[in-house]
Coordinates of C-alpha atoms in Angstrom, one line a residue:
M210 CA -123.0 100.1 24.3
S211 CA -120.3 98.1 26.7
A212 CA -120.5 94.3 27.0
V213 CA -119.7 95.9 30.4
Q214 CA -122.8 97.7 30.9
T215 CA -125.6 95.4 28.7
L216 CA -124.2 92.0 31.2
I217 CA -124.8 95.0 34.5
N218 CA -128.7 95.9 32.5
E219 CA -129.1 92.5 32.3
V220 CA -127.9 91.9 35.8
S221 CA -130.3 94.5 36.9
Q222 CA -133.6 93.7 34.4
K223 CA -133.3 90.1 35.9
I224 CA -133.4 90.9 39.4
H225 CA -136.1 93.1 39.4
A226 CA -138.3 90.8 37.7
L227 CA -137.4 88.2 40.8
E228 CA -137.8 90.8 43.2
I229 CA -141.2 91.9 41.6
A230 CA -142.6 88.5 41.5
Q231 CA -141.0 87.8 45.0
A232 CA -143.3 90.8 46.5
L233 CA -146.6 89.1 44.0
Y234 CA -146.3 85.5 45.7
S235 CA -144.6 86.9 49.1
R236 CA -148.0 85.3 50.9
Q237 CA -146.9 81.5 48.9
L238 CA -142.8 81.6 49.0
S239 CA -141.5 83.8 52.3
P240 CA -138.3 85.0 50.6
D241 CA -137.9 86.6 54.1
F242 CA -138.5 84.1 56.7
N243 CA -136.0 82.3 58.6
T244 CA -136.2 80.1 61.1
F245 CA -132.5 81.3 62.6
D246 CA -134.1 85.0 63.1
Y247 CA -135.7 83.7 66.0
I248 CA -132.8 81.4 67.4
N249 CA -130.1 82.4 69.9
T250 CA -127.0 82.1 66.7
D251 CA -124.0 83.5 68.5
E252 CA -121.3 81.1 69.1
L253 CA -123.1 79.6 72.2
G254 CA -125.8 79.2 70.0
L255 CA -124.7 77.4 67.0
S256 CA -121.8 75.2 69.4
R257 CA -125.3 73.8 70.5
I258 CA -126.9 73.0 67.1
L259 CA -124.2 71.6 66.1
A260 CA -123.6 69.2 68.8
F261 CA -127.1 68.3 68.0
L262 CA -126.7 67.2 64.7
L263 CA -123.7 65.6 65.3
D264 CA -125.1 63.2 68.3
P265 CA -125.6 59.9 67.5
Q266 CA -128.4 59.5 70.7
G267 CA -129.8 63.1 69.9
N268 CA -133.6 63.6 69.5
H269 CA -133.6 64.2 65.8
A270 CA -133.6 60.2 65.5
Q271 CA -131.2 59.9 62.8
Q272 CA -128.6 57.5 64.6
E273 CA -125.5 58.3 63.6
T274 CA -126.1 58.9 60.6
F275 CA -125.3 62.9 60.9
L276 CA -121.8 62.2 62.0
K277 CA -121.0 59.4 59.7
L278 CA -121.6 61.8 56.7
F279 CA -120.0 64.7 59.1
I280 CA -116.1 62.7 58.8
E281 CA -117.2 61.9 55.1
H282 CA -117.9 65.0 54.2
C283 CA -115.6 67.5 55.8
L284 CA -113.0 65.0 58.0
P285 CA -112.5 63.0 55.5
D286 CA -107.9 62.0 56.5
M287 CA -109.3 60.7 59.4
Y288 CA -110.3 57.0 57.2
E289 CA -106.6 57.8 56.5
V290 CA -105.1 56.9 59.8
S291 CA -105.3 53.0 60.9
E292 CA -106.0 53.9 64.3
R293 CA -109.0 55.5 63.9
Q294 CA -109.7 52.4 61.9
I295 CA -111.8 51.1 65.9
F296 CA -113.6 54.3 66.3
L297 CA -115.3 55.1 63.0
N298 CA -116.7 51.1 62.8
N299 CA -117.5 52.2 66.5
I300 CA -118.5 55.7 65.6
E301 CA -122.6 55.3 66.9
K302 CA -121.1 54.7 70.4
T303 CA -120.3 57.9 70.4
E304 CA -120.7 60.5 73.0
V305 CA -121.1 64.4 72.4
F306 CA -121.3 66.8 74.9
L307 CA -121.6 70.2 75.0
E308 CA -118.8 73.5 76.5
E309 CA -117.3 70.6 78.0
V310 CA -114.9 71.9 80.7
T311 CA -110.8 70.7 80.7
G312 CA -110.5 69.7 84.4
K313 CA -108.3 66.8 83.7
S314 CA -105.5 69.4 82.3
N315 CA -106.7 72.4 85.3
S316 CA -106.8 74.8 82.8
L317 CA -110.6 75.1 82.7
R318 CA -111.5 76.3 79.6
R319 CA -114.4 75.0 78.3
M320 CA -114.5 72.6 75.3
D321 CA -117.1 74.3 72.4
I322 CA -118.1 70.5 71.4
Y323 CA -115.8 67.7 72.8
L324 CA -117.8 64.1 71.3
R325 CA -116.0 61.1 72.8
C326 CA -115.6 57.1 71.5
I327 CA -114.8 54.6 73.8
V328 CA -114.4 50.8 73.0
G329 CA -113.1 48.4 74.5
N330 CA -109.3 49.3 76.0
D331 CA -109.6 52.1 73.5
S332 CA -110.6 56.1 73.7
Y333 CA -110.6 58.5 71.1
G334 CA -111.8 61.7 71.2
I335 CA -112.4 64.8 69.2
C336 CA -112.5 68.5 70.3
I337 CA -114.0 71.2 67.6
E338 CA -113.5 74.7 68.7
N339 CA -116.5 77.2 66.7
K340 CA -115.1 80.6 66.4
P341 CA -117.8 82.2 64.3
Y342 CA -117.2 86.1 65.2
A343 CA -114.6 85.8 68.2
V344 CA -110.7 85.1 68.1
D345 CA -108.6 83.3 69.5
Q346 CA -107.5 83.5 73.5
P347 CA -103.6 82.6 74.8
N348 CA -102.6 78.9 74.3
Q349 CA -106.7 78.4 74.1
L350 CA -105.8 75.2 71.6
I351 CA -102.8 74.3 73.3
D352 CA -104.8 73.9 76.3
Y353 CA -107.4 71.5 74.4
Y354 CA -104.8 69.6 72.8
N355 CA -103.7 68.8 76.2
E356 CA -106.9 68.6 77.9
L357 CA -107.5 65.2 75.1
I358 CA -104.1 63.7 76.2
A359 CA -104.7 63.5 79.5
K360 CA -109.0 62.0 78.9
G361 CA -106.1 59.2 77.9
H362 CA -107.7 59.6 74.0
T363 CA -105.9 58.0 71.8
D364 CA -104.6 59.7 68.4
P365 CA -106.8 63.0 70.1
Q366 CA -107.7 65.4 66.9
I367 CA -108.5 69.3 67.2
V368 CA -111.0 70.6 64.5
Y369 CA -110.9 74.7 64.4
L370 CA -113.4 76.5 63.0
S371 CA -113.1 79.4 61.0
E372 CA -114.9 81.5 58.2
Y373 CA -112.7 84.1 58.4
N374 CA -108.9 82.7 59.7
D375 CA -106.8 80.3 57.6
T376 CA -105.2 79.6 60.6
P377 CA -105.3 80.0 64.4
N378 CA -103.5 82.8 65.9
P379 CA -100.5 82.0 66.5
A380 CA -100.6 82.7 70.5
S381 CA -103.0 80.0 70.7
V382 CA -100.7 77.6 69.4
D383 CA -98.0 77.6 67.8
T384 CA -96.9 77.0 64.2
E385 CA -94.3 74.2 65.2
T386 CA -97.1 72.5 66.8
L387 CA -99.4 72.6 64.6
K388 CA -98.0 71.4 62.0
C389 CA -97.3 68.9 64.8
W390 CA -100.3 68.3 64.6
I391 CA -101.0 68.8 60.5
D392 CA -98.2 66.5 59.8
K393 CA -100.1 63.4 62.6
K394 CA -103.3 64.6 60.7
Q395 CA -104.5 65.4 63.8
Y396 CA -106.1 68.8 63.2
S397 CA -108.1 70.3 60.8
H398 CA -109.6 73.7 60.1
L399 CA -113.3 73.6 58.3
R400 CA -115.7 77.0 57.0
F401 CA -118.4 77.1 58.0
S402 CA -118.9 77.3 54.1
D403 CA -117.4 73.7 54.1
L404 CA -120.2 72.4 56.3
T405 CA -122.9 73.1 53.7
G406 CA -121.9 70.2 51.2
W407 CA -122.5 67.8 54.8
L408 CA -125.5 69.4 55.5
K409 CA -127.2 68.6 52.0
A410 CA -125.8 65.0 53.1
C411 CA -127.9 65.2 55.6
Q412 CA -130.8 66.1 53.8
V413 CA -130.6 63.4 51.7
E414 CA -130.3 60.7 54.1
C415 CA -132.9 62.1 56.8
Q416 CA -135.7 60.7 56.8
N417 CA -138.1 63.3 58.7
H418 CA -139.8 66.4 57.5
S419 CA -139.0 68.6 60.5
V420 CA -136.0 68.0 60.8
S421 CA -134.7 68.2 56.7
E422 CA -136.9 71.8 57.1
F423 CA -134.0 72.0 60.4
L424 CA -131.5 71.3 57.9
T425 CA -132.5 73.5 54.7
Q426 CA -133.1 76.5 57.5
L427 CA -129.2 76.6 59.1
I428 CA -128.2 75.6 55.2
K429 CA -130.1 78.9 54.5
F430 CA -128.3 80.5 57.5
I431 CA -125.0 79.7 56.7
Q432 CA -125.8 80.9 53.4
K433 CA -126.3 83.9 54.1
Q434 CA -123.9 84.9 57.4
F435 CA -120.6 83.3 55.9
M436 CA -120.9 83.7 52.4
G437 CA -123.0 86.7 52.0
I438 CA -126.0 84.4 49.3
E439 CA -129.2 86.8 50.6
D440 CA -131.0 84.8 48.4
M441 CA -129.9 81.5 46.0
S442 CA -132.9 81.9 43.8
E443 CA -131.1 85.5 42.5
S444 CA -127.6 84.3 43.1
N445 CA -128.3 81.2 40.7
A446 CA -129.7 84.4 38.3
V447 CA -127.3 85.7 38.3
L448 CA -124.5 83.4 37.5
D449 CA -126.1 81.5 35.0
I450 CA -126.7 85.3 33.1
I451 CA -122.1 84.7 33.6
K452 CA -121.5 82.3 32.2
R453 CA -124.0 82.5 28.9
N454 CA -121.2 83.1 26.9
G455 CA -117.4 84.3 26.6
A456 CA -118.2 87.8 26.2
T457 CA -120.4 87.6 30.0
I458 CA -117.3 86.0 31.0
D459 CA -114.7 88.1 30.7
A460 CA -117.7 91.0 31.6
S461 CA -118.5 90.0 35.0
I462 CA -114.3 89.5 35.7
K463 CA -114.5 93.2 34.8
V464 CA -117.0 94.0 37.0
S465 CA -115.3 91.9 39.2
N466 CA -111.8 93.8 39.1
T467 CA -113.3 97.4 40.5
I468 CA -115.5 96.0 43.2
N469 CA -112.3 96.2 46.1
R470 CA -111.3 99.9 44.3
M471 CA -115.1 100.9 44.7
K472 CA -114.8 99.5 49.1
K473 CA -111.3 100.9 49.0
E474 CA -113.0 104.7 47.7
L475 CA -116.2 104.5 49.8
I476 CA -114.2 103.6 52.5
T477 CA -111.8 106.8 52.3
K478 CA -115.0 108.4 52.0
L479 CA -116.1 107.1 55.3
K480 CA -113.5 108.2 57.1
I481 CA -113.4 112.2 55.7
D482 CA -116.8 111.7 57.0
L483 CA -116.3 110.3 60.8
L484 CA -113.2 113.5 61.3
A485 CA -116.7 116.1 59.5
K486 CA -118.2 114.9 61.8
C487 CA -116.8 114.6 65.7
K488 CA -117.0 117.4 67.2
T489 CA -116.9 116.4 70.2
T490 CA -114.9 117.1 73.4
D491 CA -115.1 114.5 75.4
Y492 CA -112.6 111.8 74.0
K493 CA -110.6 111.9 70.7
L494 CA -110.9 110.2 66.8
D495 CA -108.9 107.8 65.9
I496 CA -109.1 105.8 62.9
N497 CA -105.3 105.8 62.5
D498 CA -105.2 101.8 62.5
F499 CA -109.0 102.0 60.0
G500 CA -108.8 101.8 56.0
E501 CA -106.8 99.0 54.6
G502 CA -109.3 96.1 54.6
K503 CA -107.2 93.7 57.4
N504 CA -108.6 91.5 60.5
Y505 CA -109.3 93.3 63.2
E506 CA -109.2 97.4 61.9
Q507 CA -110.3 99.8 64.2
I508 CA -112.2 102.9 64.2
N509 CA -111.1 104.5 68.0
F510 CA -112.5 106.5 70.8
I511 CA -109.7 107.1 72.5
I512 CA -110.7 108.4 76.4
P513 CA -108.0 111.0 78.1
S514 CA -108.4 110.3 81.1
Y515 CA -108.8 106.9 80.4
D516 CA -105.7 104.3 79.6
A517 CA -107.6 100.7 80.9
G518 CA -109.9 100.5 76.8
Y519 CA -111.4 102.7 74.7
I520 CA -114.8 102.5 72.7
C521 CA -114.3 100.6 69.2
F522 CA -115.6 99.5 66.2
E523 CA -113.8 97.0 64.6
F524 CA -114.4 94.7 61.7
Q525 CA -113.1 91.1 62.3
G526 CA -113.7 89.8 58.9
E527 CA -111.1 90.8 56.1
N528 CA -112.8 92.7 53.6
F529 CA -114.1 96.0 56.0
D530 CA -116.7 93.1 57.1
R531 CA -118.4 91.9 60.5
P532 CA -118.6 95.4 62.2
C533 CA -118.7 95.2 65.6
L534 CA -119.4 98.0 68.5
G535 CA -118.7 97.8 71.7
I536 CA -115.6 98.3 74.4
K537 CA -112.7 96.9 74.6
L538 CA -109.0 96.7 76.8
W539 CA -106.0 97.1 76.0
S540 CA -104.7 93.7 77.4
I541 CA -105.8 91.0 79.3
E542 CA -104.0 91.4 81.8
E543 CA -106.1 94.8 81.8
A544 CA -109.0 92.8 81.5
K545 CA -107.9 90.4 84.3
N546 CA -107.7 93.0 87.2
N547 CA -110.4 95.2 85.8
L548 CA -112.7 95.3 89.0
H549 CA -115.3 97.3 86.1
T550 CA -115.4 94.2 83.8
E551 CA -118.8 92.7 84.5
K552 CA -120.5 96.4 85.6
M553 CA -119.6 97.3 81.8
K554 CA -121.7 94.0 79.7
T555 CA -125.1 94.7 83.3
T556 CA -124.2 98.6 82.1
L557 CA -125.3 97.8 78.6
N558 CA -127.7 95.4 78.7
T559 CA -129.6 97.2 79.9
A560 CA -129.0 99.8 78.1
L561 CA -129.2 98.3 75.3
A562 CA -131.8 95.6 75.3
D563 CA -132.0 96.1 71.4
K564 CA -128.9 94.5 71.3
K565 CA -127.7 91.6 71.7
I566 CA -124.3 91.8 74.1
W567 CA -121.5 89.6 74.6
S568 CA -118.2 90.0 76.2
S569 CA -114.4 87.8 75.1
P570 CA -111.1 87.8 76.8
L571 CA -110.7 91.9 75.9
W572 CA -114.5 93.0 75.3
P573 CA -116.3 93.2 78.6
A574 CA -118.6 94.6 76.3
G575 CA -119.7 94.4 72.7
Y576 CA -122.6 93.5 70.2
Y577 CA -122.2 93.2 66.5
F578 CA -123.1 96.1 64.0
Y579 CA -125.7 96.2 62.2
P580 CA -125.6 96.0 59.2
Q581 CA -123.6 93.2 59.6
D582 CA -122.9 91.8 55.5
W583 CA -120.7 94.1 54.4
K584 CA -118.8 91.4 51.8
G585 CA -122.3 90.0 50.1
S586 CA -124.4 92.8 50.8
S587 CA -124.5 97.2 49.5
E588 CA -126.2 98.1 51.8
A589 CA -123.6 99.1 54.1
W590 CA -121.8 101.3 50.9
L591 CA -124.9 102.9 49.4
M592 CA -125.3 104.5 53.7
I593 CA -121.0 105.6 53.4
N594 CA -122.3 106.6 48.9
E595 CA -125.3 109.0 50.9
D596 CA -123.7 110.6 53.3
T597 CA -125.2 108.9 56.7
M598 CA -123.0 105.4 57.4
A599 CA -120.3 107.9 59.5
D600 CA -123.4 109.5 61.5
K601 CA -124.1 106.1 62.8
I602 CA -121.2 104.9 63.6
L603 CA -120.4 108.3 65.5
E604 CA -124.0 107.7 67.0
E605 CA -123.6 104.2 68.8
M606 CA -120.0 104.5 69.5
D607 CA -121.1 107.6 71.0
I608 CA -124.3 105.8 72.6
V609 CA -121.5 103.0 74.6
F610 CA -119.3 106.4 75.3
N611 CA -121.6 108.6 77.9
T612 CA -123.7 105.4 78.9
L613 CA -120.6 103.8 80.5
K614 CA -119.3 107.0 81.9
A615 CA -122.8 108.2 83.4
N616 CA -122.8 104.4 85.6
D617 CA -119.1 105.6 86.6
C618 CA -117.6 102.7 84.2
F619 CA -114.2 104.6 84.0
T620 CA -113.8 105.6 87.5
K621 CA -109.5 104.5 88.6
Y622 CA -109.4 101.4 90.6

């Protein structure tokens, strides 16, 4: 038997044993329970959670401890700028605001999380732009930076929190300006996975059991939602097997090297299934921008009589991850002029009560498609292999299309 086959068999047996143990002791362990399954975890919900933890006056009652640890673990560059020493020495005076309107610069945007610290004549400001799922808007970070300047902050800082984008979209801040911010240490990029080290440090320092358990649940949510880790016990058990010796390490690398190829082959199968199963004449199925694994690849329903937008199934993460589905318009200008934008969201909210309908500049109405995790879970890939994924995608796109059509959302204006 090959080393690769031996590794796969051993991992399978270990996972099966863990599943049996979890089933036997499920009442004691509650392995599938997580508080965050019942908490709003859209962009605003996550911003509210982070703002709560960062606020020295927050009712977690741990004072400035969490904020101090956040800077130490996530923004260590702040200690290298002498102008920020006054802020670091008076961190307990920091005020935290959620959805702060950018009124000083007249751009009328909302900063997801805004931190302000005033010490005598010195004023310090940090804007945390939280991007768990949505895309950047034109001039968004530029406007936030200008707002911090307009508020009179010394040495302002932008923190861009996004798991999947290495840099902001150039439409949000141009490359030259971003480089200038980085050189002056006024910009930091964070991933949600980076937050786990901070949250674990907060657990160590936390003196309240309820708050500590909240941190535990938040870490589990981040590991599942953004890192693809469903079960740390399972992950650790597999890691122990992989690291056992040279043969298991070599075999695991060989397996890893075939994963992307397997996904590409299954995606090719999905495209064939979609074309074979789409038989409607009300729209045209477009899969030309789908199959490479790049950010924002799409499967589209092009509506012949409607040139403002289309029904879209889109992967918001690279390598086929985090799909969403809904109505998407061709341009932001079209979105501004479209009289049916609000009606589209209201219509889908009513018709699809089990979905969490959201909107963004290009999406009048969308929701996150289940299964959501195509990166760390096998569920979606098994559905493709078993010929059920194409049916699910086409059915849900068809429901969105027909719901909007029945409510006259595609009429000219």
